């Protein structure tokens, strides 16, 4: 059953419309988008119904809150036809490869010296430490997601509701045709594959997505510095701009920020 058929199967929804991809022959309609912000509790109810509806709800933000086109979502800047399947990718191999790519030093183009660049990823330097161990949940992952969805809407009152046919939240990113991390990899399914793994190891759930941002709830965050350093390394491989462009400009300080944190926000510059 496709998305449009599922939408007519009795789900009470606010006014909205199907979004057509602006790439290819225009036949892809992967996303339903509400016309305005959703009512309090609607995201949680739809997420609870996902097992029967097959629709994963997303809280979607535009590049510019004042943009009447609501880019990228409202104008169809979504490209599901360019995405592979998340199941086709090994998340741990991806993280290891991305880590190697992001820790290469180029003396000609890099404003930092080789020593300064390696200091950013200390204590690991260029050596990939491997995946972080799974952490102990502090709450039920779905309950944490519902709590974060309420916080997210308070923080981003202009967000709208999106619905995508997907077996899990991680897969909804590729299914929707989201291209936020395209500066690093144009196939969003690779990022979906990593988020799948985080769903299993850290109780992560996909809640919000922006033009080039991703917002996850986390029910099993690291609770000590050693575990947090391993998670920080994964975050750097996944989205190096969190460290390069963020308030925490090296892995050690970024790791301290992750201890006990029940939401992970990523932004690609």
One Martini backbone bead per residue (centre of mass of N, CA, C, O) as a GRO file, in nm:
protein
  269
    1UNK     BB    1   0.094   0.037   0.025
    2UNK     BB    2   0.073   0.357  -0.026
    3UNK     BB    3   0.064   0.663   0.104
    4UNK     BB    4  -0.214   0.757  -0.006
    5UNK     BB    5  -0.369   0.506   0.090
    6UNK     BB    6  -0.305   0.538   0.393
    7UNK     BB    7  -0.439   0.826   0.426
    8UNK     BB    8  -0.739   0.688   0.356
    9UNK     BB    9  -0.751   0.485   0.632
   10UNK     BB   10  -0.851   0.697   0.886
   11UNK     BB   11  -0.665   0.931   0.943
   12UNK     BB   12  -0.655   1.200   1.152
   13UNK     BB   13  -0.597   1.508   0.983
   14UNK     BB   14  -0.472   1.778   0.888
   15UNK     BB   15  -0.413   1.994   0.672
   16UNK     BB   16  -0.281   1.887   0.344
   17UNK     BB   17  -0.008   1.746   0.130
   18UNK     BB   18   0.136   1.627  -0.139
   19UNK     BB   19   0.477   1.561  -0.233
   20UNK     BB   20   0.676   1.638  -0.514
   21UNK     BB   21   0.936   1.568  -0.678
   22UNK     BB   22   1.174   1.785  -0.865
   23UNK     BB   23   1.276   1.515  -0.982
   24UNK     BB   24   1.258   1.394  -1.275
   25UNK     BB   25   0.919   1.294  -1.366
   26UNK     BB   26   0.728   1.345  -1.102
   27UNK     BB   27   0.633   1.052  -0.962
   28UNK     BB   28   0.729   1.131  -0.678
   29UNK     BB   29   0.539   1.083  -0.349
   30UNK     BB   30   0.685   1.064  -0.027
   31UNK     BB   31   0.513   1.319   0.100
   32UNK     BB   32   0.341   1.446   0.377
   33UNK     BB   33   0.213   1.788   0.438
   34UNK     BB   34   0.141   2.020   0.642
   35UNK     BB   35   0.012   2.353   0.655
   36UNK     BB   36   0.086   2.333   0.965
   37UNK     BB   37   0.109   2.310   1.275
   38UNK     BB   38   0.079   2.079   1.507
   39UNK     BB   39  -0.076   1.940   1.742
   40UNK     BB   40  -0.068   1.849   2.045
   41UNK     BB   41   0.019   1.498   2.026
   42UNK     BB   42   0.020   1.398   1.728
   43UNK     BB   43   0.294   1.269   1.694
   44UNK     BB   44   0.253   1.054   1.917
   45UNK     BB   45   0.008   0.913   1.791
   46UNK     BB   46   0.140   0.837   1.519
   47UNK     BB   47   0.372   0.673   1.635
   48UNK     BB   48   0.186   0.461   1.780
   49UNK     BB   49   0.054   0.384   1.479
   50UNK     BB   50   0.287   0.269   1.300
   51UNK     BB   51   0.245  -0.044   1.316
   52UNK     BB   52  -0.031  -0.008   1.136
   53UNK     BB   53   0.029   0.229   0.916
   54UNK     BB   54   0.349   0.280   0.821
   55UNK     BB   55   0.386   0.574   0.946
   56UNK     BB   56   0.626   0.826   0.978
   57UNK     BB   57   0.681   1.089   1.186
   58UNK     BB   58   0.767   1.436   1.115
   59UNK     BB   59   0.949   1.720   1.215
   60UNK     BB   60   0.947   2.006   1.007
   61UNK     BB   61   1.200   2.224   0.880
   62UNK     BB   62   1.312   2.510   0.749
   63UNK     BB   63   1.550   2.716   0.641
   64UNK     BB   64   1.313   2.941   0.655
   65UNK     BB   65   1.051   3.048   0.849
   66UNK     BB   66   0.960   3.277   0.610
   67UNK     BB   67   0.920   3.065   0.395
   68UNK     BB   68   0.660   2.990   0.177
   69UNK     BB   69   0.793   2.711   0.061
   70UNK     BB   70   0.931   2.531   0.272
   71UNK     BB   71   1.223   2.459   0.267
   72UNK     BB   72   1.234   2.162   0.096
   73UNK     BB   73   0.941   2.044   0.118
   74UNK     BB   74   0.721   2.228  -0.034
   75UNK     BB   75   0.910   2.220  -0.325
   76UNK     BB   76   1.056   1.926  -0.366
   77UNK     BB   77   1.362   1.896  -0.228
   78UNK     BB   78   1.333   1.574  -0.298
   79UNK     BB   79   1.526   1.243  -0.357
   80UNK     BB   80   1.438   0.921  -0.365
   81UNK     BB   81   1.567   0.823  -0.644
   82UNK     BB   82   1.878   0.853  -0.511
   83UNK     BB   83   1.822   0.617  -0.317
   84UNK     BB   84   1.897   0.370  -0.128
   85UNK     BB   85   1.928   0.114   0.097
   86UNK     BB   86   2.004   0.079   0.425
   87UNK     BB   87   2.058  -0.240   0.404
   88UNK     BB   88   2.324  -0.196   0.207
   89UNK     BB   89   2.470  -0.098   0.480
   90UNK     BB   90   2.754  -0.062   0.689
   91UNK     BB   91   2.779   0.133   0.962
   92UNK     BB   92   3.075   0.073   1.058
   93UNK     BB   93   3.216   0.117   0.788
   94UNK     BB   94   3.126   0.407   0.747
   95UNK     BB   95   3.254   0.534   0.998
   96UNK     BB   96   3.544   0.454   0.930
   97UNK     BB   97   3.559   0.604   0.659
   98UNK     BB   98   3.483   0.888   0.756
   99UNK     BB   99   3.708   0.920   0.957
  100UNK     BB  100   3.936   0.912   0.753
  101UNK     BB  101   3.841   1.154   0.584
  102UNK     BB  102   3.828   1.369   0.838
  103UNK     BB  103   4.158   1.315   0.923
  104UNK     BB  104   4.275   1.443   0.695
  105UNK     BB  105   4.565   1.615   0.591
  106UNK     BB  106   4.603   1.952   0.430
  107UNK     BB  107   4.851   2.181   0.388
  108UNK     BB  108   4.726   2.359   0.153
  109UNK     BB  109   4.400   2.391   0.268
  110UNK     BB  110   4.454   2.392   0.573
  111UNK     BB  111   4.433   2.609   0.847
  112UNK     BB  112   4.547   2.371   0.991
  113UNK     BB  113   4.755   2.192   1.132
  114UNK     BB  114   4.831   1.872   1.186
  115UNK     BB  115   4.831   1.901   1.495
  116UNK     BB  116   4.558   2.051   1.521
  117UNK     BB  117   4.383   1.839   1.380
  118UNK     BB  118   4.451   1.601   1.579
  119UNK     BB  119   4.345   1.748   1.839
  120UNK     BB  120   4.042   1.728   1.775
  121UNK     BB  121   4.066   1.383   1.796
  122UNK     BB  122   4.139   1.360   2.070
  123UNK     BB  123   4.291   1.053   2.152
  124UNK     BB  124   4.283   0.929   1.838
  125UNK     BB  125   4.313   1.091   1.590
  126UNK     BB  126   4.336   0.869   1.310
  127UNK     BB  127   4.220   0.647   1.496
  128UNK     BB  128   3.984   0.423   1.487
  129UNK     BB  129   3.796   0.307   1.775
  130UNK     BB  130   3.527   0.229   1.713
  131UNK     BB  131   3.251   0.129   1.841
  132UNK     BB  132   3.037   0.199   2.070
  133UNK     BB  133   2.887   0.101   2.332
  134UNK     BB  134   2.618   0.019   2.465
  135UNK     BB  135   2.360   0.165   2.650
  136UNK     BB  136   2.171   0.243   2.924
  137UNK     BB  137   1.858   0.286   2.978
  138UNK     BB  138   1.641   0.559   3.117
  139UNK     BB  139   1.417   0.490   2.898
  140UNK     BB  140   1.176   0.468   2.689
  141UNK     BB  141   1.213   0.540   2.361
  142UNK     BB  142   0.918   0.634   2.298
  143UNK     BB  143   0.881   0.820   2.541
  144UNK     BB  144   1.119   1.004   2.473
  145UNK     BB  145   1.015   1.095   2.198
  146UNK     BB  146   0.756   1.233   2.300
  147UNK     BB  147   0.897   1.436   2.480
  148UNK     BB  148   1.073   1.568   2.256
  149UNK     BB  149   0.846   1.663   2.069
  150UNK     BB  150   0.742   1.880   2.263
  151UNK     BB  151   1.006   2.040   2.279
  152UNK     BB  152   1.043   2.093   1.979
  153UNK     BB  153   0.780   2.264   1.937
  154UNK     BB  154   0.865   2.485   2.133
  155UNK     BB  155   1.130   2.557   1.971
  156UNK     BB  156   0.958   2.489   1.680
  157UNK     BB  157   0.661   2.635   1.595
  158UNK     BB  158   0.698   2.605   1.262
  159UNK     BB  159   0.657   2.324   1.248
  160UNK     BB  160   0.581   2.034   1.059
  161UNK     BB  161   0.405   1.768   0.934
  162UNK     BB  162   0.528   1.444   0.846
  163UNK     BB  163   0.475   1.165   0.609
  164UNK     BB  164   0.617   0.828   0.594
  165UNK     BB  165   0.700   0.540   0.437
  166UNK     BB  166   0.820   0.330   0.708
  167UNK     BB  167   0.962   0.093   0.930
  168UNK     BB  168   1.144   0.340   1.032
  169UNK     BB  169   1.290   0.630   1.112
  170UNK     BB  170   1.558   0.603   0.959
  171UNK     BB  171   1.420   0.536   0.677
  172UNK     BB  172   1.265   0.809   0.636
  173UNK     BB  173   1.497   0.978   0.523
  174UNK     BB  174   1.522   0.828   0.248
  175UNK     BB  175   1.219   0.808   0.167
  176UNK     BB  176   1.190   1.131   0.152
  177UNK     BB  177   1.466   1.255   0.016
  178UNK     BB  178   1.676   1.361   0.196
  179UNK     BB  179   1.975   1.610   0.157
  180UNK     BB  180   2.143   1.739   0.394
  181UNK     BB  181   2.439   1.562   0.361
  182UNK     BB  182   2.548   1.615   0.055
  183UNK     BB  183   2.845   1.725   0.109
  184UNK     BB  184   2.925   1.410   0.188
  185UNK     BB  185   2.647   1.247   0.097
  186UNK     BB  186   2.392   1.178  -0.143
  187UNK     BB  187   2.322   0.910   0.026
  188UNK     BB  188   2.104   0.884   0.286
  189UNK     BB  189   2.117   0.576   0.351
  190UNK     BB  190   2.382   0.588   0.511
  191UNK     BB  191   2.260   0.744   0.753
  192UNK     BB  192   2.033   0.550   0.815
  193UNK     BB  193   2.214   0.311   0.894
  194UNK     BB  194   2.329   0.447   1.149
  195UNK     BB  195   2.060   0.513   1.291
  196UNK     BB  196   1.975   0.225   1.324
  197UNK     BB  197   2.204   0.152   1.520
  198UNK     BB  198   2.117   0.367   1.733
  199UNK     BB  199   1.846   0.250   1.797
  200UNK     BB  200   1.972  -0.011   1.925
  201UNK     BB  201   2.207   0.114   2.124
  202UNK     BB  202   2.045   0.418   2.215
  203UNK     BB  203   1.738   0.472   2.165
  204UNK     BB  204   1.683   0.605   1.901
  205UNK     BB  205   1.485   0.880   1.750
  206UNK     BB  206   1.311   1.018   1.496
  207UNK     BB  207   1.181   1.358   1.488
  208UNK     BB  208   1.368   1.581   1.339
  209UNK     BB  209   1.382   1.792   1.030
  210UNK     BB  210   1.584   1.974   0.819
  211UNK     BB  211   1.760   2.090   0.571
  212UNK     BB  212   2.054   2.026   0.765
  213UNK     BB  213   1.897   1.862   0.998
  214UNK     BB  214   1.908   1.651   1.302
  215UNK     BB  215   1.665   1.492   1.538
  216UNK     BB  216   1.723   1.307   1.837
  217UNK     BB  217   1.629   1.076   2.048
  218UNK     BB  218   1.765   0.951   2.380
  219UNK     BB  219   1.757   0.663   2.604
  220UNK     BB  220   2.096   0.584   2.579
  221UNK     BB  221   2.316   0.754   2.711
  222UNK     BB  222   2.601   0.849   2.812
  223UNK     BB  223   2.749   0.826   3.168
  224UNK     BB  224   3.052   0.869   3.063
  225UNK     BB  225   3.349   0.959   2.924
  226UNK     BB  226   3.431   0.703   2.778
  227UNK     BB  227   3.165   0.660   2.626
  228UNK     BB  228   3.146   0.951   2.506
  229UNK     BB  229   3.395   0.931   2.322
  230UNK     BB  230   3.281   0.713   2.136
  231UNK     BB  231   3.034   0.877   2.046
  232UNK     BB  232   3.185   1.125   1.942
  233UNK     BB  233   3.327   0.976   1.713
  234UNK     BB  234   3.068   0.905   1.561
  235UNK     BB  235   2.971   1.195   1.520
  236UNK     BB  236   3.214   1.293   1.358
  237UNK     BB  237   3.178   1.094   1.125
  238UNK     BB  238   2.879   1.175   1.060
  239UNK     BB  239   2.926   1.502   1.178
  240UNK     BB  240   3.183   1.721   1.180
  241UNK     BB  241   3.037   2.002   1.225
  242UNK     BB  242   2.978   1.968   1.528
  243UNK     BB  243   3.287   2.037   1.579
  244UNK     BB  244   3.401   2.246   1.372
  245UNK     BB  245   3.119   2.447   1.418
  246UNK     BB  246   3.097   2.435   1.716
  247UNK     BB  247   3.130   2.489   2.058
  248UNK     BB  248   3.285   2.208   2.036
  249UNK     BB  249   3.626   2.187   1.905
  250UNK     BB  250   3.648   1.902   2.046
  251UNK     BB  251   3.606   1.582   2.148
  252UNK     BB  252   3.621   1.614   2.456
  253UNK     BB  253   3.408   1.843   2.492
  254UNK     BB  254   3.184   1.701   2.339
  255UNK     BB  255   3.162   1.455   2.527
  256UNK     BB  256   3.070   1.605   2.781
  257UNK     BB  257   2.799   1.700   2.646
  258UNK     BB  258   2.679   1.389   2.615
  259UNK     BB  259   2.630   1.342   2.902
  260UNK     BB  260   2.296   1.252   2.945
  261UNK     BB  261   2.190   1.312   2.663
  262UNK     BB  262   1.843   1.305   2.511
  263UNK     BB  263   1.969   1.468   2.256
  264UNK     BB  264   2.049   1.475   1.900
  265UNK     BB  265   2.224   1.721   1.711
  266UNK     BB  266   2.249   1.795   1.357
  267UNK     BB  267   2.486   1.977   1.133
  268UNK     BB  268   2.525   2.078   0.792
  269UNK     BB  269   2.735   2.303   0.603
   0.00000   0.00000   0.00000
